[in-house]
mmCIF file of C-alpha atoms in Angstrom:
data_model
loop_
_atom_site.group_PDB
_atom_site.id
_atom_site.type_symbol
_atom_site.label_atom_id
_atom_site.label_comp_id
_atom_site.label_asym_id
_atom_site.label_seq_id
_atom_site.Cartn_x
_atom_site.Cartn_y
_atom_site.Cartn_z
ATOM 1 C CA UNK N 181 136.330 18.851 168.526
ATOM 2 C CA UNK N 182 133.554 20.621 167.646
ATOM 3 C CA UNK N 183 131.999 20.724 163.897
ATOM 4 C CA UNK N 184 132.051 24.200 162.919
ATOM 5 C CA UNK N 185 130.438 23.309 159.675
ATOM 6 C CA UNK N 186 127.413 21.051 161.259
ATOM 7 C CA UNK N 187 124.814 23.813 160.813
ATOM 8 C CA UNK N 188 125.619 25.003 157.719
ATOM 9 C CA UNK N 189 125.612 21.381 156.185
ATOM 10 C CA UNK N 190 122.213 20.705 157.748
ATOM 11 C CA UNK N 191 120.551 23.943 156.165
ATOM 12 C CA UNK N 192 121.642 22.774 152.255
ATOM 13 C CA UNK N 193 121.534 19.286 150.360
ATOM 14 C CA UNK N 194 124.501 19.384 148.055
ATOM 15 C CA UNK N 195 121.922 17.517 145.233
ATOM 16 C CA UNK N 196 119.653 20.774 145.193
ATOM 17 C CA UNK N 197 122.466 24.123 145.508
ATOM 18 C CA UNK N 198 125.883 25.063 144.106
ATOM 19 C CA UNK N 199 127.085 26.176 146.961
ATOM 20 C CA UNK N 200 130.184 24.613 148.198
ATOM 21 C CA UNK N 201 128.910 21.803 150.967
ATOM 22 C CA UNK N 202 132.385 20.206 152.175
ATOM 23 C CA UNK N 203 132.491 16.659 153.711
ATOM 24 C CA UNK N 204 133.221 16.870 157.352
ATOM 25 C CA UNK N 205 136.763 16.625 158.012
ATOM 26 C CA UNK N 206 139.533 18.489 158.917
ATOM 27 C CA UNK N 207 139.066 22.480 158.496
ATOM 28 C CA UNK N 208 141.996 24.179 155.980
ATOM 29 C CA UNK N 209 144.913 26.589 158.053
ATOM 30 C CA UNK N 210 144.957 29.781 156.973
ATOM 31 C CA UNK N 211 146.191 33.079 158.195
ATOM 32 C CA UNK N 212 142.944 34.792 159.467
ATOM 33 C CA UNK N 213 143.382 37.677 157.044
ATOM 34 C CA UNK N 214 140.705 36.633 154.489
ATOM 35 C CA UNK N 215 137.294 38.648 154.062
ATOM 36 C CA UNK N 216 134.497 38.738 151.868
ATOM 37 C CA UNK N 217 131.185 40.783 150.949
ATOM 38 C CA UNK N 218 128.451 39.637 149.076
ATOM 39 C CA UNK N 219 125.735 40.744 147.664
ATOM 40 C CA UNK N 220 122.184 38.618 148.496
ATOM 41 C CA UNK N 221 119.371 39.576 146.369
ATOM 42 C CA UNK N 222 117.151 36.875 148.814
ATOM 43 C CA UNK N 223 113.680 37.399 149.809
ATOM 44 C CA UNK N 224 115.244 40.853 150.698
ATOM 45 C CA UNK N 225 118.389 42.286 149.676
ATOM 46 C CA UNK N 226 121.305 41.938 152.360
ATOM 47 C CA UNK N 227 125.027 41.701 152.213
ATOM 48 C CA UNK N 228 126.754 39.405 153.733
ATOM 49 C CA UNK N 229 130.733 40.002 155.401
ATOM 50 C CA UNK N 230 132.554 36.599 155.824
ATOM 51 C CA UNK N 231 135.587 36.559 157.639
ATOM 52 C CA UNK N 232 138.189 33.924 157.928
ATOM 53 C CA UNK N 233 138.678 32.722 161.584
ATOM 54 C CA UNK N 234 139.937 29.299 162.386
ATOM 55 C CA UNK N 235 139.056 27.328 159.125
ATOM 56 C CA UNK N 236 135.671 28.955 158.777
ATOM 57 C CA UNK N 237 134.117 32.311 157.239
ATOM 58 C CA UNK N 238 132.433 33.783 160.482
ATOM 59 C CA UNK N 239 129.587 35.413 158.461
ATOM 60 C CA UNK N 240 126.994 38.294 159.423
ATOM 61 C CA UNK N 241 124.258 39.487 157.396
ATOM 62 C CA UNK N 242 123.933 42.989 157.093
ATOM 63 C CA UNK N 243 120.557 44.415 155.970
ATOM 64 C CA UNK N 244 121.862 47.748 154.598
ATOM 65 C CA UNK N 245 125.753 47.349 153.629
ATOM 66 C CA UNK N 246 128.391 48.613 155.743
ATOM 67 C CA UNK N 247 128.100 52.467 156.752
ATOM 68 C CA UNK N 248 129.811 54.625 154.748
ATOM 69 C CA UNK N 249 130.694 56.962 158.279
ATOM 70 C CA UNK N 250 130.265 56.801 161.818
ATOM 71 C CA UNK N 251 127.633 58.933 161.881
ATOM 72 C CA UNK N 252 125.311 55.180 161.216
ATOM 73 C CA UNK N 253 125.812 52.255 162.651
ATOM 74 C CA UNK N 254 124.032 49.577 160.765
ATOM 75 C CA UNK N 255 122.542 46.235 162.224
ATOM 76 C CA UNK N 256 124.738 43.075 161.119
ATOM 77 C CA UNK N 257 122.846 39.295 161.643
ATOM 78 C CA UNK N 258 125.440 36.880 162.640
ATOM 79 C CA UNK N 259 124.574 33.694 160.803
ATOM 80 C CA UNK N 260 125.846 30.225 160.862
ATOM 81 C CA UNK N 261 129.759 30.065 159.735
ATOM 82 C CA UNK N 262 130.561 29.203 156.369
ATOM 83 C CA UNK N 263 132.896 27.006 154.340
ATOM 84 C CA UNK N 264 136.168 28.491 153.253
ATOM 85 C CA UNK N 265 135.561 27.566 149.495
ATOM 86 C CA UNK N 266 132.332 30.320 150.098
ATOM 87 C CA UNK N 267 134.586 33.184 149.557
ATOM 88 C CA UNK N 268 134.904 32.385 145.454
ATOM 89 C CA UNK N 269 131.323 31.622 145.587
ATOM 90 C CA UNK N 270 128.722 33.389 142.974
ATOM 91 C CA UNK N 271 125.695 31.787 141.144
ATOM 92 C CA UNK N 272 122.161 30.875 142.025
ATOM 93 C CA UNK N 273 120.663 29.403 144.904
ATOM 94 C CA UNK N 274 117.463 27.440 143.752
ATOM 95 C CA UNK N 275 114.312 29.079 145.215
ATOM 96 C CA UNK N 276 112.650 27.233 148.483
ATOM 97 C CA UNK N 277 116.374 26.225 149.449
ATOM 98 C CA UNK N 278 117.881 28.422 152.548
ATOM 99 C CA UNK N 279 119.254 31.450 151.056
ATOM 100 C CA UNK N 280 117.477 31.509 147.534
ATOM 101 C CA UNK N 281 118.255 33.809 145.641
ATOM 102 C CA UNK N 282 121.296 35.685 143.725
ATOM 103 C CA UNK N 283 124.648 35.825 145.013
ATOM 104 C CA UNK N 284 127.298 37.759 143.577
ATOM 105 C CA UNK N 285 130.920 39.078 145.426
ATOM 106 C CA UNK N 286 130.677 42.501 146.100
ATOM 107 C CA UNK N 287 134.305 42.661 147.247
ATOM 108 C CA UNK N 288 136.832 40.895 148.820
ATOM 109 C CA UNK N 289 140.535 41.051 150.104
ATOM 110 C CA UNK N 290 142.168 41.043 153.493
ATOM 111 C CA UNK N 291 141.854 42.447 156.887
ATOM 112 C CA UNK N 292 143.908 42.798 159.980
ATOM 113 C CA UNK N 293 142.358 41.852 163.646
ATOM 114 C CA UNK N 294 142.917 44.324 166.241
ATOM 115 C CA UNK N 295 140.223 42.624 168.645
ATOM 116 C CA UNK N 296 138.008 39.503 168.841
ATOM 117 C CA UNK N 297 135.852 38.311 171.416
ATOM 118 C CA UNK N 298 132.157 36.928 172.043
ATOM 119 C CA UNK N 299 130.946 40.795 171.895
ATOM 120 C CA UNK N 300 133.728 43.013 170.019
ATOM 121 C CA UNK N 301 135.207 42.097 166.948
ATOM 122 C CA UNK N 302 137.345 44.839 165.815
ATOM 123 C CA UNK N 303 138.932 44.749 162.095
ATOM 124 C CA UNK N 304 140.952 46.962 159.676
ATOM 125 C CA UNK N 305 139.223 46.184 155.921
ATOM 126 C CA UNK N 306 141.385 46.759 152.552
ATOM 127 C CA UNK N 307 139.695 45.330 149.795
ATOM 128 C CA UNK N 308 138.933 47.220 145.703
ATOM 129 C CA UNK N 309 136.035 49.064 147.274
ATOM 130 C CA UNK N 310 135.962 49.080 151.274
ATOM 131 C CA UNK N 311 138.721 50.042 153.182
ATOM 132 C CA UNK N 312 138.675 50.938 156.631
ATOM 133 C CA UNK N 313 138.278 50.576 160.860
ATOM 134 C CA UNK N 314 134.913 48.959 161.838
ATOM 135 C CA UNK N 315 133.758 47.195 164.969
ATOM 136 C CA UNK N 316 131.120 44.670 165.016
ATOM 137 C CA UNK N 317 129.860 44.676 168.610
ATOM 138 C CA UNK N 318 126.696 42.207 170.092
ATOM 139 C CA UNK N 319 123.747 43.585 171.048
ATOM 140 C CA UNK N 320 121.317 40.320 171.794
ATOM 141 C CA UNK N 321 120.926 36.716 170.333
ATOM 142 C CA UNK N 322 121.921 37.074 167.045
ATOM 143 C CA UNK N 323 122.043 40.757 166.803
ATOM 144 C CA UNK N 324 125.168 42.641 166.185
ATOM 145 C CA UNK N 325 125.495 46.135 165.141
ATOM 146 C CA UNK N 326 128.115 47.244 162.511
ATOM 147 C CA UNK N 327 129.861 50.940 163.246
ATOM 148 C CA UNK N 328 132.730 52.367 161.011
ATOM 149 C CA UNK N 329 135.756 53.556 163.013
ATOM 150 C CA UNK N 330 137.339 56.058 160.438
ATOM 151 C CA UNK N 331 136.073 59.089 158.883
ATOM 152 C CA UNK N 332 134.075 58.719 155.913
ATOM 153 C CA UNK N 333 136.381 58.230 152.542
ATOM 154 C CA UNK N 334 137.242 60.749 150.123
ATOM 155 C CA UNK N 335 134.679 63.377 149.744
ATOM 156 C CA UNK N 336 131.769 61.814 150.713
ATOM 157 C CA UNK N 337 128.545 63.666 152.040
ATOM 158 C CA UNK N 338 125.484 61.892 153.404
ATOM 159 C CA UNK N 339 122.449 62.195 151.267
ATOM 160 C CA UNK N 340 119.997 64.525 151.905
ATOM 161 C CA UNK N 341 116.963 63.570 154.859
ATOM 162 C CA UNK N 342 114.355 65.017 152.759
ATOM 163 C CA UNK N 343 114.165 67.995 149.473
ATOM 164 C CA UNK N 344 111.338 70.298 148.750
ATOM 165 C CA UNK N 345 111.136 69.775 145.294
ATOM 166 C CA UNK N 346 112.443 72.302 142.288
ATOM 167 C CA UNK N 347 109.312 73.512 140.438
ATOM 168 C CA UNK N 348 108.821 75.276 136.528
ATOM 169 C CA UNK N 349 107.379 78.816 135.838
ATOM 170 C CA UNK N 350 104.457 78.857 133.580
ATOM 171 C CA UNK N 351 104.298 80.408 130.673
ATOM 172 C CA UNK N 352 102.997 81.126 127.521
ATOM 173 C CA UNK N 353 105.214 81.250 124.721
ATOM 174 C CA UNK N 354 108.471 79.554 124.309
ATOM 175 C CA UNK N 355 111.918 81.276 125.306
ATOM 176 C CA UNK N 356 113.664 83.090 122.753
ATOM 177 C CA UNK N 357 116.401 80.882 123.246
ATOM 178 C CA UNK N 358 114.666 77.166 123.220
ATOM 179 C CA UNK N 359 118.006 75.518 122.385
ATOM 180 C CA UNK N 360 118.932 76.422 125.437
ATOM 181 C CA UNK N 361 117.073 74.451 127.234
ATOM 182 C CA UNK N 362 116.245 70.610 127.552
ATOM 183 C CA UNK N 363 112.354 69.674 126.285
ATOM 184 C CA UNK N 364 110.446 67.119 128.284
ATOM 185 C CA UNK N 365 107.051 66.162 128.523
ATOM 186 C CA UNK N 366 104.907 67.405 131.492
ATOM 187 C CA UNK N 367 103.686 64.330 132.515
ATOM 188 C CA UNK N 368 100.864 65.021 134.130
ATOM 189 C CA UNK N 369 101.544 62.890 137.553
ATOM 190 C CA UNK N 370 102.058 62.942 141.244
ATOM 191 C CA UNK N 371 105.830 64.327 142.185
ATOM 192 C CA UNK N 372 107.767 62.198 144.281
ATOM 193 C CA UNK N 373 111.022 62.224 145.043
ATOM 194 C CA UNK N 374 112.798 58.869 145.852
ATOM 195 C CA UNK N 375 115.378 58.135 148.129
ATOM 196 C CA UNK N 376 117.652 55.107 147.818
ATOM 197 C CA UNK N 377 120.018 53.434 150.125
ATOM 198 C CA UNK N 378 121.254 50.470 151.367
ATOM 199 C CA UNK N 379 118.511 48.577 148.658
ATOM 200 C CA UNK N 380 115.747 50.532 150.473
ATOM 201 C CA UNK N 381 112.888 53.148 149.266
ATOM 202 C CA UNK N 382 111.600 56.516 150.543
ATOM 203 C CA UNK N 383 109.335 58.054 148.523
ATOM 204 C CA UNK N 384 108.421 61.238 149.676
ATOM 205 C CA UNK N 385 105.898 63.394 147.618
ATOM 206 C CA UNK N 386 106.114 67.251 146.920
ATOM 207 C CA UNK N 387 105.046 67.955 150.549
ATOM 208 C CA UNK N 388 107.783 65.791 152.038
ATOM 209 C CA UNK N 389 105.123 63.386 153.288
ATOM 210 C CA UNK N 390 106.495 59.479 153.437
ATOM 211 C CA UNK N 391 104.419 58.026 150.463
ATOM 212 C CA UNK N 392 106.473 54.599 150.705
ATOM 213 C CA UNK N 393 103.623 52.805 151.770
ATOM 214 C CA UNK N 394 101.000 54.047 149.265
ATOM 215 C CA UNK N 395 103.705 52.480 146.548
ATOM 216 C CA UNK N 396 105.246 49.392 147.528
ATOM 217 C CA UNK N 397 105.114 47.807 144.112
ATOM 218 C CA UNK N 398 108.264 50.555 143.607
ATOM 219 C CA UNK N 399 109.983 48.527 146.231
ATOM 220 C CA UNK N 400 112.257 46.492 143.909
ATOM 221 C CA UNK N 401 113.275 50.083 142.389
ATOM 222 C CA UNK N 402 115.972 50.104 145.248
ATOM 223 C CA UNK N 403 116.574 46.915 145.060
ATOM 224 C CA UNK N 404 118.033 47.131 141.736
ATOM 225 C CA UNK N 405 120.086 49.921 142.676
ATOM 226 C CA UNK N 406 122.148 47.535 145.249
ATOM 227 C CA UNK N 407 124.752 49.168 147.658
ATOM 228 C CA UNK N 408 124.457 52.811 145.402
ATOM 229 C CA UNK N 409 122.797 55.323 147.082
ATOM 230 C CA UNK N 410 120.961 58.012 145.301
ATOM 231 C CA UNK N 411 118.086 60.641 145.054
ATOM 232 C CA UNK N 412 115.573 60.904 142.368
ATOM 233 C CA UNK N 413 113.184 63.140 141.680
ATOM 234 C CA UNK N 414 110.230 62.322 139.331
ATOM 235 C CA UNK N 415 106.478 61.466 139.028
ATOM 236 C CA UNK N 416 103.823 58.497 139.415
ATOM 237 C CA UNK N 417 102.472 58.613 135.849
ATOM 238 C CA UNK N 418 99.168 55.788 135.354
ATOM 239 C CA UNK N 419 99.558 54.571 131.706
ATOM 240 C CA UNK N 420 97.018 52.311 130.432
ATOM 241 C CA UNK N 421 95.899 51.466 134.269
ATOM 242 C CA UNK N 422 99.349 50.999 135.071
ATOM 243 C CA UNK N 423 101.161 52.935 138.023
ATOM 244 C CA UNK N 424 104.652 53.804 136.904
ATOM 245 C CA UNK N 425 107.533 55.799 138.159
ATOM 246 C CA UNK N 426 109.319 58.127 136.110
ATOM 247 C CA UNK N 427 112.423 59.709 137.086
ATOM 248 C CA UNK N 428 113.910 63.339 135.598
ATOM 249 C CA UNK N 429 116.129 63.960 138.003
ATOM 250 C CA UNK N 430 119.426 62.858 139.709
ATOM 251 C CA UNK N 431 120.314 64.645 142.937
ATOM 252 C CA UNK N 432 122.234 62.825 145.048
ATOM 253 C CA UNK N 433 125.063 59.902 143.856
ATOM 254 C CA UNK N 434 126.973 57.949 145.852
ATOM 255 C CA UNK N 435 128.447 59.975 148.440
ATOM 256 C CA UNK N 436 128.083 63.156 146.864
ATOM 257 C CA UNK N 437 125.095 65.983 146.366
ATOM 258 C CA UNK N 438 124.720 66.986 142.549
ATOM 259 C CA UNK N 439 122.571 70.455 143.585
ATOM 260 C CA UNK N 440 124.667 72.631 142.220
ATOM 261 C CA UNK N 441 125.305 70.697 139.453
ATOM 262 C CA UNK N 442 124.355 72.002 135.944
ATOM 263 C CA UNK N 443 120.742 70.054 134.814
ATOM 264 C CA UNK N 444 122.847 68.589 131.314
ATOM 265 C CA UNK N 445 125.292 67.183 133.979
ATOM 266 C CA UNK N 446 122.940 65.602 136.134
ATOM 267 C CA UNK N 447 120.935 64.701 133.391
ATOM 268 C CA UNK N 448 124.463 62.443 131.890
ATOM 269 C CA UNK N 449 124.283 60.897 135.457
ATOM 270 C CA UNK N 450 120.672 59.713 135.534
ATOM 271 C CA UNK N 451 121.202 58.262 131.818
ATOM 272 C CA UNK N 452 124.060 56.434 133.042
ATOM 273 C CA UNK N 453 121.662 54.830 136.131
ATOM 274 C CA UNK N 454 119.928 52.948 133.661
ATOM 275 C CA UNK N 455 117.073 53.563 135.509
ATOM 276 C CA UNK N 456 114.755 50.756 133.171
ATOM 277 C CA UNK N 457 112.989 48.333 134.922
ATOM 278 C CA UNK N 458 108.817 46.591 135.023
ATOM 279 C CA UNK N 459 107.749 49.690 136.639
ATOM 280 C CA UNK N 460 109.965 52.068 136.451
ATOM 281 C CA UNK N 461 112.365 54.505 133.739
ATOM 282 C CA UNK N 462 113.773 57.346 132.618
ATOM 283 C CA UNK N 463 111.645 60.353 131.305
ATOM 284 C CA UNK N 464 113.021 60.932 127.730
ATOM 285 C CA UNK N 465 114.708 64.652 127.214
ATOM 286 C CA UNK N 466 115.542 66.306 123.909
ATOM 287 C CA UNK N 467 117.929 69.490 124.299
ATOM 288 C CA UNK N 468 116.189 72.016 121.946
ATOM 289 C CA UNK N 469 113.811 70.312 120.532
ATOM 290 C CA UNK N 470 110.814 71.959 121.701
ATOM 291 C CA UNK N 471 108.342 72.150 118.612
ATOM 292 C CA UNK N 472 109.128 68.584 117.937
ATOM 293 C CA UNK N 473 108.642 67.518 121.499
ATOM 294 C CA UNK N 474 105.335 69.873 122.003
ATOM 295 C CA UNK N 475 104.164 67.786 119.075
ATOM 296 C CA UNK N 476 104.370 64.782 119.803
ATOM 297 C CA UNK N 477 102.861 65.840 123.512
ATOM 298 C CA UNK N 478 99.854 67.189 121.759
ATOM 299 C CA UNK N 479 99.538 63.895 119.989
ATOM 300 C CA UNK N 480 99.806 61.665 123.079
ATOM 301 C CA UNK N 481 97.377 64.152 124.964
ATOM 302 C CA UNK N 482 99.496 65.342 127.804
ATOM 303 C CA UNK N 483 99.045 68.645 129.207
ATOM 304 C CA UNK N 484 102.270 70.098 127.625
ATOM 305 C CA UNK N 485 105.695 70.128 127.821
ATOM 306 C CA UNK N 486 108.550 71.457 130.254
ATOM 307 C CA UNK N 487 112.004 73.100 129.497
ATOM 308 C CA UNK N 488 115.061 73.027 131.769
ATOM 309 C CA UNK N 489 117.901 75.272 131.532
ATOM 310 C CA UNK N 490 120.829 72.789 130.510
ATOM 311 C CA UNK N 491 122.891 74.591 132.864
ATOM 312 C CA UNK N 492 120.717 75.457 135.662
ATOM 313 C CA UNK N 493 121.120 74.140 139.002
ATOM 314 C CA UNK N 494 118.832 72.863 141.267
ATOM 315 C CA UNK N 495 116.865 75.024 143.482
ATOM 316 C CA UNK N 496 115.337 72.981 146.197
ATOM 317 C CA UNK N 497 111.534 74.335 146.941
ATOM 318 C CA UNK N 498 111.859 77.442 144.618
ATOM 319 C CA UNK N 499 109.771 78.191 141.864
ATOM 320 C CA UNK N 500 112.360 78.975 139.014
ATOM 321 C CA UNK N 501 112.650 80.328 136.007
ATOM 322 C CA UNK N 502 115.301 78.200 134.655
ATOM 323 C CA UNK N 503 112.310 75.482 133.880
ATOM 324 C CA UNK N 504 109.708 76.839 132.133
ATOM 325 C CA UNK N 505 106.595 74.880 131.792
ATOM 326 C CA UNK N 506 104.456 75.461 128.593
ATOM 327 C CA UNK N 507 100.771 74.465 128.835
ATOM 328 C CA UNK N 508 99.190 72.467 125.475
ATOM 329 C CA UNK N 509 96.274 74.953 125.584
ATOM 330 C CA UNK N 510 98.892 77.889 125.045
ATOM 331 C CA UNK N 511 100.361 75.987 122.068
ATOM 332 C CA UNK N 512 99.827 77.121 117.643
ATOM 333 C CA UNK N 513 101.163 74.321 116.541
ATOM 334 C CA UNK N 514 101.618 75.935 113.026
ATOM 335 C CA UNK N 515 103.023 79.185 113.927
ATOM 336 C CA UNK N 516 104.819 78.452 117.217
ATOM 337 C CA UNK N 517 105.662 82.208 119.949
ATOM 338 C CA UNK N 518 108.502 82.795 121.045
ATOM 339 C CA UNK N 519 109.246 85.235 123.748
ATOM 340 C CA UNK N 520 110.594 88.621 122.544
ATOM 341 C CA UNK N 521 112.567 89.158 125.755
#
């Protein structure tokens, strides 16, 4: 018979990784109903789905998660099978071994087979955060593609192919009613809104023009976002020689547009992102501080500051009132306007 294991084994010496590398022997019986998704931060982010068939975890690597509907199919690597001990598997595979990298269990649990052959494999997933029809059908060598069956879960919307972005008023006094408002600084930089999914980046500036290219050292941005899918908008800001993104904004979460969401809400979202990282954060906001923030712009030598409505929406390609955008030049530090009206 066979060794189902003999190319895994020959891809890892059990002296250099943690992964489970079983002797060669007879394969455990099991009941076929086993899966398993994890998540690969490699020399690119993947995720793997490993399911139990005949002793083995028949594995595919799939660049950009499952698809959340069936509007997306996504393309799924079949790889080499895997030991059945790999489905408790987490930790660190050394780099320059096969696979190096972080591996952590995205989810796991059973599934039911409604068809498998050389070309189809057809599966019903329930697991803590996938559940759901998909077929896995061949397309050539190694390449599969991955389709869900059902309709997308809950509520779920796809996110958005592309937003003109929301842009301030000018003016030159501050609003009668500054607490109001949230006080950030105006930065200065180039807008861009990025798009994450799957681990991967769009950047699109405020034309809409694909900018991904022009700022690949953002790259890892998306990467540290994982499977979540999201929409920021923000600026490239240069600080000491240094290109770095900072983000405002959260428009899109998950599954579900936050447009009409009121800016405080959206703001609580994007806080909760933890968007930190080497080249990369979250624009600090102060809700009604605007003399102390205007200061403090001044002394940094930005051009000013901006105010958002806390509970404005967002109003894709309009020029809105509900941010107003107060130039430094406009600014008496001492005896501060505010608008009579």
């Amino acid at each position: 018979m066979a060794d189902k294991l003999e190319t895994y084994r020959a891809k890892r010496d059990a002296t250099r990784t943690s992964e489970p590398v079983p002797v060669e022997g007879p394969l455990p019986q099991g009941e076929d109903d086993t899966f398993v998704i994890q998540e690969h931060h490699a020399r690119s982010l993947h995720w793997d789905l490993r399911l139990e068939r005949g002793g083995v975890l028949v594995s595919w690597a799939i660049p950009r998660g499952l698809p959340p509907d069936p509007a997306t199919n996504h393309l799924a690597v079949h790889t080499e099978d895997h030991p059945m001990e790999y489905a408790r598997f987490e930790g660190e595979i050394p780099k320059g071994e096969y696979g190096g990298g972080t591996m952590t269990i995205w989810d796991r649990g059973h599934y039911a087979t409604e068809k498998w052959s050389d070309r189809e494999v057809k599966i019903v997933l329930t697991g803590s955060r996938v559940a759901g029809r998909y077929v896995l059908f061949r397309t050539r060598g190694r390449d599969w593609m991955i389709h869900r069956m059902d309709p997308p879960s809950g509520r779920w919307e796809p996110p958005p192919a592309s937003l003109a972005p929301m842009t301030p008023v000018t003016r030159a006094r501050v609003p009668r009613d500054p607490e109001a408002y949230a006080w950030e600084f105006w930065w200065g930089g180039a807008r861009a809104l990025a798009y994450v999914e799957g681990g991967r980046l769009t950047l699109r500036d405020a034309g809409g023009a694909d900018v991904t290219g022009e700022h690949r050292w953002l790259r890892p941005l998306a990467e540290a976002f994982g499977s979540r899918a999201a929409v920021l908008d923000g600026e490239v800001v240069t600080f000491a020689g240094t290109a770095v993104y900072v983000a405002y904004d959260l428009l899109y979460d998950d599954g579900r547009s936050l447009l009409d969401e009121p800016f405080e809400r959206r703001r609580l979202g994007l806080e909760d992102l933890a968007v930190d990282g080497p080249r990369w954060q979250t624009a600090p906001s102060w809700p009604g501080e605007v003399d102390a923030v205007r200061r403090a712009a001044a002394e940094q030598g930005l051009p000013g500051v901006v105010g958002k409505r806390l509970g404005s929406a967002y109003a894709p390609g309009e020029e809105s009132p509900a941010w107003v955008r107060l130039p430094g030049n406009f600014f008496r530090l001492e005896n501060p306007e505010r608008e009579d009206a």
